[in-house]
CSV table of C-alpha atoms in Angstrom, one decimal:
chain,number,residue,atom,x,y,z
H,1,MET,CA,108.3,127.9,96.0
H,2,LEU,CA,111.4,125.7,96.4
H,3,LEU,CA,114.9,127.2,96.8
H,4,CYS,CA,117.4,126.7,94.0
H,5,TYR,CA,119.3,124.3,96.2
H,6,PHE,CA,116.5,121.7,96.0
H,7,HIS,CA,116.0,119.7,92.9
H,8,PRO,CA,112.7,117.9,92.5
H,9,HIS,CA,112.5,114.9,90.1
H,10,SER,CA,109.4,113.2,88.9
H,11,LEU,CA,109.0,109.5,89.5
H,12,SER,CA,107.1,107.0,87.4
H,13,GLY,CA,105.1,104.1,88.6
H,14,PHE,CA,103.7,104.2,92.1
H,15,LEU,CA,100.2,103.3,91.0
H,16,LYS,CA,99.2,102.3,94.6
H,17,VAL,CA,100.3,105.7,95.9
H,18,LYS,CA,98.4,107.5,93.1
H,19,LYS,CA,95.2,105.5,93.9
H,20,GLN,CA,95.5,106.4,97.6
H,21,VAL,CA,95.9,110.1,96.9
H,22,LYS,CA,93.0,110.2,94.5
H,23,LYS,CA,90.9,108.4,97.1
H,24,GLN,CA,91.8,111.0,99.8
H,25,SER,CA,91.6,114.1,97.7
H,26,LYS,CA,88.3,115.9,97.0
H,27,GLU,CA,89.6,117.3,93.7
H,28,SER,CA,88.3,115.9,90.5
H,29,ASN,CA,90.4,115.4,87.3
H,30,LEU,CA,93.6,115.1,89.2
H,31,ASN,CA,96.8,114.8,87.1
H,32,LEU,CA,99.1,113.4,89.7
H,33,VAL,CA,102.8,113.8,89.5
H,34,ILE,CA,104.9,112.0,92.2
H,35,LEU,CA,108.1,113.9,93.0
H,36,GLU,CA,111.3,113.2,94.9
H,37,LEU,CA,113.2,116.0,96.4
H,38,HIS,CA,116.9,115.7,97.2
H,39,PHE,CA,117.6,117.6,100.4
H,40,ASP,CA,121.4,117.5,99.9
H,41,GLY,CA,121.9,118.5,96.2
H,42,TYR,CA,121.2,116.9,92.9
H,43,ASN,CA,121.8,113.3,93.8
H,44,GLY,CA,122.1,113.1,97.6
H,45,ASP,CA,120.6,110.3,99.6
H,46,CYS,CA,118.2,112.3,101.8
H,47,LEU,CA,114.8,112.2,99.9
H,48,LEU,CA,111.3,113.5,100.4
H,49,VAL,CA,108.7,111.9,98.1
H,50,TYR,CA,105.5,113.9,97.7
H,51,VAL,CA,102.4,114.5,95.5
H,52,PRO,CA,101.4,118.1,95.0
H,53,THR,CA,97.7,118.8,94.2
H,54,ASN,CA,95.8,122.1,93.9
H,55,GLU,CA,94.5,121.8,97.4
H,56,LYS,CA,97.2,119.9,99.3
H,57,VAL,CA,100.6,118.3,99.2
H,58,PHE,CA,100.6,114.6,100.2
H,59,LEU,CA,103.8,113.4,101.8
H,60,THR,CA,104.3,109.8,100.8
H,61,GLY,CA,107.8,109.1,102.1
H,62,ILE,CA,111.0,110.5,103.6
H,63,GLY,CA,114.3,108.7,104.0
H,64,THR,CA,117.2,107.3,102.0
H,65,HIS,CA,117.1,105.6,98.6
H,66,SER,CA,117.6,102.2,100.2
H,67,GLU,CA,114.8,102.8,102.7
H,68,LEU,CA,112.2,104.1,100.2
H,69,PHE,CA,112.9,102.1,97.1
H,70,LYS,CA,113.4,98.5,98.3
């Protein structure tokens, strides 16, 4: 459960990341949602990008917007 201070947002695209997660996961019928989580409020520049599944949470990136979305 995330504290109210954190505000996850879904991201579109990232087909390469989705393929990698599906390959690594043992789950069938995955409906993947890639999320970014702002550590410093609604629109701060410290981000965690992750993919939650029923079994695991895959961390795909951590850093600033400029580092992650070149």
